[in-house]
mmCIF file of C-alpha atoms in Angstrom:
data_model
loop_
_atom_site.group_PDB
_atom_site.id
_atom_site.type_symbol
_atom_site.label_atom_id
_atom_site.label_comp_id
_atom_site.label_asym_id
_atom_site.label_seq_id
_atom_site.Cartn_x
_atom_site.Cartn_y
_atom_site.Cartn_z
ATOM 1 C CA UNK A 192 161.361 -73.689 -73.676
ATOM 2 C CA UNK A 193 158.365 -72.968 -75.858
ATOM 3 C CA UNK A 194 155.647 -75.569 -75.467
ATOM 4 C CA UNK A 195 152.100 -76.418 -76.361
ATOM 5 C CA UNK A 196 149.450 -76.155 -74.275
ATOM 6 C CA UNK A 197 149.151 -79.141 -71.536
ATOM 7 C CA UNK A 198 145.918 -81.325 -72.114
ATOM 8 C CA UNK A 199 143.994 -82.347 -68.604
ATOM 9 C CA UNK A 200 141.613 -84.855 -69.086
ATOM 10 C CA UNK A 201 138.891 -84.133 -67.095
ATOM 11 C CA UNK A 202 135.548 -87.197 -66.201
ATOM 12 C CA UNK A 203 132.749 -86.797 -64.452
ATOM 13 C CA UNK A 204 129.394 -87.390 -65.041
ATOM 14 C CA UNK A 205 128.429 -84.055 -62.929
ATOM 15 C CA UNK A 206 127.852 -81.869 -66.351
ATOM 16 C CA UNK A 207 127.876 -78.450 -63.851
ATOM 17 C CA UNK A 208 131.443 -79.788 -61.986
ATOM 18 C CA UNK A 209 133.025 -81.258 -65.372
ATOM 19 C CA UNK A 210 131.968 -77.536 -67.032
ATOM 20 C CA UNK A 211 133.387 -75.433 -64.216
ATOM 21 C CA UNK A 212 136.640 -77.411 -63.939
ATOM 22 C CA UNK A 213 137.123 -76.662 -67.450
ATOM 23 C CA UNK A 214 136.261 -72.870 -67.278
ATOM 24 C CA UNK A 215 138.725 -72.422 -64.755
ATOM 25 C CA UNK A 216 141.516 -74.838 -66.631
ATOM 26 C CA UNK A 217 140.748 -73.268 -70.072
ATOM 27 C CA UNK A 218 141.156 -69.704 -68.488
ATOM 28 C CA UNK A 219 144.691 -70.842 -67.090
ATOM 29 C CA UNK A 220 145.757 -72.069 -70.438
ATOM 30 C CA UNK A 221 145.495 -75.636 -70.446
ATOM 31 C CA UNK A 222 143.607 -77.743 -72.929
ATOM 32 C CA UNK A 223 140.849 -79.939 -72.066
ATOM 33 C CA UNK A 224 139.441 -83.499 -72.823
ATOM 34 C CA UNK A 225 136.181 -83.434 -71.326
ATOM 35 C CA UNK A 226 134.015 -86.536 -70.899
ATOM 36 C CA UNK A 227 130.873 -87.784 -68.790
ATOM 37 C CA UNK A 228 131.496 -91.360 -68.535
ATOM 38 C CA UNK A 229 134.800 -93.647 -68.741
ATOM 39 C CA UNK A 230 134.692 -95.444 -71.763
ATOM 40 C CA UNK A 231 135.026 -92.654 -74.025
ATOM 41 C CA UNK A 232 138.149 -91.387 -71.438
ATOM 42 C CA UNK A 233 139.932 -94.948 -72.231
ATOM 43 C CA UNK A 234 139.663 -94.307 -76.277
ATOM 44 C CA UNK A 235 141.275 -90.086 -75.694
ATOM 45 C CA UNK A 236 143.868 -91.239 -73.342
ATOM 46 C CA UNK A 237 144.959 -94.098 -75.995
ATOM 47 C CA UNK A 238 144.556 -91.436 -79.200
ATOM 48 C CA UNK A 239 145.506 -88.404 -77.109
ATOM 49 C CA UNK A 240 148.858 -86.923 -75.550
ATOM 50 C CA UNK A 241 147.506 -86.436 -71.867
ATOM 51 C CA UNK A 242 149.578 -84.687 -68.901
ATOM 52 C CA UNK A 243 147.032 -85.356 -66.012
ATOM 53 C CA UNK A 244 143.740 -86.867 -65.664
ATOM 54 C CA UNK A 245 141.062 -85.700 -63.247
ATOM 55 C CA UNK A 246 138.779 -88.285 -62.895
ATOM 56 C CA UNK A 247 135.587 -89.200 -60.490
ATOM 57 C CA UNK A 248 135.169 -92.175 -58.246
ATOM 58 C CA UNK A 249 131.638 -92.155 -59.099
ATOM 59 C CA UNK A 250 130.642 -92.767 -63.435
ATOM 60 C CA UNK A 251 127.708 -94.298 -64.486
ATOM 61 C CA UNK A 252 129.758 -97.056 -66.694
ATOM 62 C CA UNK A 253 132.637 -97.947 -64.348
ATOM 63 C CA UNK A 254 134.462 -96.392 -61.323
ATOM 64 C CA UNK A 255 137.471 -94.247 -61.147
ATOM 65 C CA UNK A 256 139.102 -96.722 -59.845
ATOM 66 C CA UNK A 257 138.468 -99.203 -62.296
ATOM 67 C CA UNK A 258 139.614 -96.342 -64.861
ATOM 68 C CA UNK A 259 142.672 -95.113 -62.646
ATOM 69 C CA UNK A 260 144.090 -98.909 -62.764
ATOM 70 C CA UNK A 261 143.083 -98.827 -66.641
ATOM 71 C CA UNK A 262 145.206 -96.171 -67.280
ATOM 72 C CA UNK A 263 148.193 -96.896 -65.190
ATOM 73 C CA UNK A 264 148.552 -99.944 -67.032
ATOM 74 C CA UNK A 265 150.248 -98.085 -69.973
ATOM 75 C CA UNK A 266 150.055 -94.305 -68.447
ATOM 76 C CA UNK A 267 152.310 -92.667 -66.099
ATOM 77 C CA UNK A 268 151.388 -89.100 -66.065
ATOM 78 C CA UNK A 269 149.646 -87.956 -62.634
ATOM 79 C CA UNK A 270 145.742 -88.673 -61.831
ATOM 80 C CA UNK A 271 144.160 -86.798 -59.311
ATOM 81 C CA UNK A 272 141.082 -88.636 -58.030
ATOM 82 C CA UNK A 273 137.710 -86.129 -57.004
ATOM 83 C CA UNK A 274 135.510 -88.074 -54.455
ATOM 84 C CA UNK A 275 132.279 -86.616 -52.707
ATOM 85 C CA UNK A 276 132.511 -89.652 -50.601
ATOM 86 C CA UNK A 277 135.087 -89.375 -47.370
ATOM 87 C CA UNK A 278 134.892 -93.889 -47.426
ATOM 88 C CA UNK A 279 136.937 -93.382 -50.776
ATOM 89 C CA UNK A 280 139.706 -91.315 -48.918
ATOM 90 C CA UNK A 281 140.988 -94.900 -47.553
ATOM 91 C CA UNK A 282 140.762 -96.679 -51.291
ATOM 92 C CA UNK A 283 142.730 -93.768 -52.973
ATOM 93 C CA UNK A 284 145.416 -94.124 -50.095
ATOM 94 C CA UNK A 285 145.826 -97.457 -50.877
ATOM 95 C CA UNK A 286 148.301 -97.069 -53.099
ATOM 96 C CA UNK A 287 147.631 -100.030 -55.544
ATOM 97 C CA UNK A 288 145.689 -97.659 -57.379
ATOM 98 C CA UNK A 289 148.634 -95.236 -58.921
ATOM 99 C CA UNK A 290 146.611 -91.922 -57.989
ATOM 100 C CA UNK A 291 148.489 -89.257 -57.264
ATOM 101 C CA UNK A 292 146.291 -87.027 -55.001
ATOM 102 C CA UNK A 293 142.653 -86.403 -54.362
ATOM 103 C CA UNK A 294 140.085 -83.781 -53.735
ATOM 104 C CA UNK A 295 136.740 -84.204 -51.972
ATOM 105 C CA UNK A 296 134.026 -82.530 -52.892
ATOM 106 C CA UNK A 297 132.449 -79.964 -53.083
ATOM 107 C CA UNK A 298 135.964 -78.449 -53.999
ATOM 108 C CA UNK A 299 137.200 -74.764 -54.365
ATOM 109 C CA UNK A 300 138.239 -74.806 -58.354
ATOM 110 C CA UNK A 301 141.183 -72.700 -57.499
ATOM 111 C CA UNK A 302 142.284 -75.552 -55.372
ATOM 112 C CA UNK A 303 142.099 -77.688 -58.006
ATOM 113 C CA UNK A 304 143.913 -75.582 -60.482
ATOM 114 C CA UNK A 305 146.702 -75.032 -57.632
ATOM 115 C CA UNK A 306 146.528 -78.643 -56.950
ATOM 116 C CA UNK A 307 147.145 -79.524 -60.933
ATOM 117 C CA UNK A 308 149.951 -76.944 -61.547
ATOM 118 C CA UNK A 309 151.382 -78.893 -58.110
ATOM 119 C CA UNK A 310 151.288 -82.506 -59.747
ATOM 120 C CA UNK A 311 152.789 -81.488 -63.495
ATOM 121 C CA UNK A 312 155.393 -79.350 -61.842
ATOM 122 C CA UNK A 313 156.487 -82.488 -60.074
ATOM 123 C CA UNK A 314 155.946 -84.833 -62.906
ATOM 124 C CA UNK A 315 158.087 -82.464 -65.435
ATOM 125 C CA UNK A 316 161.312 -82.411 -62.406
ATOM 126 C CA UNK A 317 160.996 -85.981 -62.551
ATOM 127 C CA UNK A 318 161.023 -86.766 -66.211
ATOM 128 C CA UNK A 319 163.613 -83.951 -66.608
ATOM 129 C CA UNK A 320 166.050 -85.922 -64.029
ATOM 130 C CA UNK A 321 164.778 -89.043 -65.750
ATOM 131 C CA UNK A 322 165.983 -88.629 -69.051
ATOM 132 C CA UNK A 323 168.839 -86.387 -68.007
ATOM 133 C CA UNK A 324 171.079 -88.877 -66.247
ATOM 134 C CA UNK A 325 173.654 -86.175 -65.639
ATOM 135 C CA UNK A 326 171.122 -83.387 -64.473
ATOM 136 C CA UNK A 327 172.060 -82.321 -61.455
ATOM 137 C CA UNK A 328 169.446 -82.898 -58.743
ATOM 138 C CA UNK A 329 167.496 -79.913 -57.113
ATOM 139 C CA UNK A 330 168.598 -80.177 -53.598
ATOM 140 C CA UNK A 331 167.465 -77.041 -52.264
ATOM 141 C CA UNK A 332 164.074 -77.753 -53.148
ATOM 142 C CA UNK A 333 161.602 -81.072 -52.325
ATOM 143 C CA UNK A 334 158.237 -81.471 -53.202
ATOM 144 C CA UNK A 335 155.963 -83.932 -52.105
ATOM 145 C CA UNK A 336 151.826 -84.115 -52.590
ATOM 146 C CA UNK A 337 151.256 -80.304 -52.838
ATOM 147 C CA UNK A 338 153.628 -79.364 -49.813
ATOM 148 C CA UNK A 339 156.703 -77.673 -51.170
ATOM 149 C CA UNK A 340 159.593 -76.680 -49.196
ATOM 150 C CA UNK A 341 162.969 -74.551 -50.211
ATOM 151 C CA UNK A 342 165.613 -75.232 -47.717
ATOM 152 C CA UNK A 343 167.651 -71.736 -48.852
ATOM 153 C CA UNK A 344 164.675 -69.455 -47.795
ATOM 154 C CA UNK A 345 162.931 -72.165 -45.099
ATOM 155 C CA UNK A 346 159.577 -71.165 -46.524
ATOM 156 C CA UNK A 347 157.023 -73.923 -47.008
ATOM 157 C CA UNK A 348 153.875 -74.062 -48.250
ATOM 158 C CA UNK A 349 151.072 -76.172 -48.668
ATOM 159 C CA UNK A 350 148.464 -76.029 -51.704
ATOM 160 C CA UNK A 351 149.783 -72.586 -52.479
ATOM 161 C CA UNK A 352 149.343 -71.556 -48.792
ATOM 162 C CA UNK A 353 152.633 -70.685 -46.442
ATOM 163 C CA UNK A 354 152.720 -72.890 -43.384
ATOM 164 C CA UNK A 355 154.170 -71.247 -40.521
ATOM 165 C CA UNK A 356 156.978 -73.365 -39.323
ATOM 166 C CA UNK A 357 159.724 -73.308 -36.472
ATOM 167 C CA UNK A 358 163.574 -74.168 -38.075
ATOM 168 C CA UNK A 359 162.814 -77.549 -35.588
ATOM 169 C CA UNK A 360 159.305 -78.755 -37.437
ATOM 170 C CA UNK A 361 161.183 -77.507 -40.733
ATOM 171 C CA UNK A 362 163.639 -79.789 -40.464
ATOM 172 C CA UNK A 363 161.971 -82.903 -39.227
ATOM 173 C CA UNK A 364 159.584 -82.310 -42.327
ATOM 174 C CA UNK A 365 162.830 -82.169 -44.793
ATOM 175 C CA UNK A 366 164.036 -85.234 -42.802
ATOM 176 C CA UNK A 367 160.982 -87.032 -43.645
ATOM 177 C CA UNK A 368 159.693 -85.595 -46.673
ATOM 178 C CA UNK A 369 163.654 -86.637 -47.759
ATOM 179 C CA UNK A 370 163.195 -90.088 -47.334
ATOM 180 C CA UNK A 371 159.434 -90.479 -48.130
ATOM 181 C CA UNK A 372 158.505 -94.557 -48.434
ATOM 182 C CA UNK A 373 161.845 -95.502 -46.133
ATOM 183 C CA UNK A 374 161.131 -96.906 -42.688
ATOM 184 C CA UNK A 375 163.495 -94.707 -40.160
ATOM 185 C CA UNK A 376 163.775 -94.822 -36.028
ATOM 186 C CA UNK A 377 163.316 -92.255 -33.928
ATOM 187 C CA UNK A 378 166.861 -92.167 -33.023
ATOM 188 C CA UNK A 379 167.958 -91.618 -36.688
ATOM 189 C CA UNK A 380 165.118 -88.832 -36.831
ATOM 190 C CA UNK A 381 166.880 -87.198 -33.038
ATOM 191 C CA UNK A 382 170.609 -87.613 -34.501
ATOM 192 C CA UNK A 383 169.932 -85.918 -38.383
ATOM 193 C CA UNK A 384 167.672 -82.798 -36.852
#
């Protein structure tokens, strides 16, 4: 169906990095909220319809963090943190902080675009399954962090890019990718593949 643009927030206090992710987001049709320090971020995502937020770990006012956590408090559309520093890597994985991905710098922007079309693909299948209790559920295709994998053709590919995969590693990765966040044995893992 017809719909408007989608609206990426984009922080970072890098003017040449905040202006270049919104060439490249502009150019693929999305609209952008564009801001060098947090505070003004909070007041446009709380007046503003945002689908994803790209925000730094380092702004002169506050941290990402701080603003990730901010956000999530009333937000659930997907963040996608951008670091420069590999220590933050381990903070973002910590998954108290409700950010859905990140990207260390310096970053390819076509990455980034690939990375964001990724996140509100995934976001739109779940609130589509969400609100339509009776919709059936895509089985022939999972998704999880930017690897996507279609079990008709056995193609998956990561970030945009085909991973070349034997029908074994294929199906240990649907096992898994299946039951993402559950705790299996090996022996369950041997039996199903």
């Amino acid at each position: 169906e017809e719909r408007m643009a989608e609206r990426i927030l984009v922080v970072d206090d890098e003017k040449e990095v905040a202006d270049l992710l919104e060439l490249y987001l502009v150019n693929e049709g999305y609209q952008v909220c564009k801001f060098y320090q947090g505070s003004e971020a909070l007041t446009c995502v709380e007046q503003e319809d945002i689908d994803l937020a790209l925000l730094d770990v380092m702004l002169p006012d506050t941290d990402g963090f701080a603003l990730c956590q901010k956000i999530r408090k009333n937000h659930y559309f997907p963040i996608i943190m951008l670091t420069a520093r590999v220590e933050d890597v381990d903070k973002i994985n910590g998954l108290m902080l409700g950010a859905d991905d990140y990207i260390t710098k310096p970053f390819n922007p076509l990455e980034v675009v690939a990375r964001i079309k990724t996140q509100l693909r995934r976001y739109r299948r779940y609130n589509q399954a969400a609100h339509n209790e009776d919709a059936e559920k895509e089985d022939d295709e999972l998704e999880v962090r930017g690897l996507v994998m279609n079990q008709c053709t056995h193609k998956s590919t990561l970030y945009g890019r085909e991973l070349d995969l034997t029908p074994r590693e294929f199906s240990i990765l649907w096992y898994l990718c299946e039951r993402q966040g559950e705790v299996g044995s090996s022996e369950e893992l041997f039996e199903a593949v």
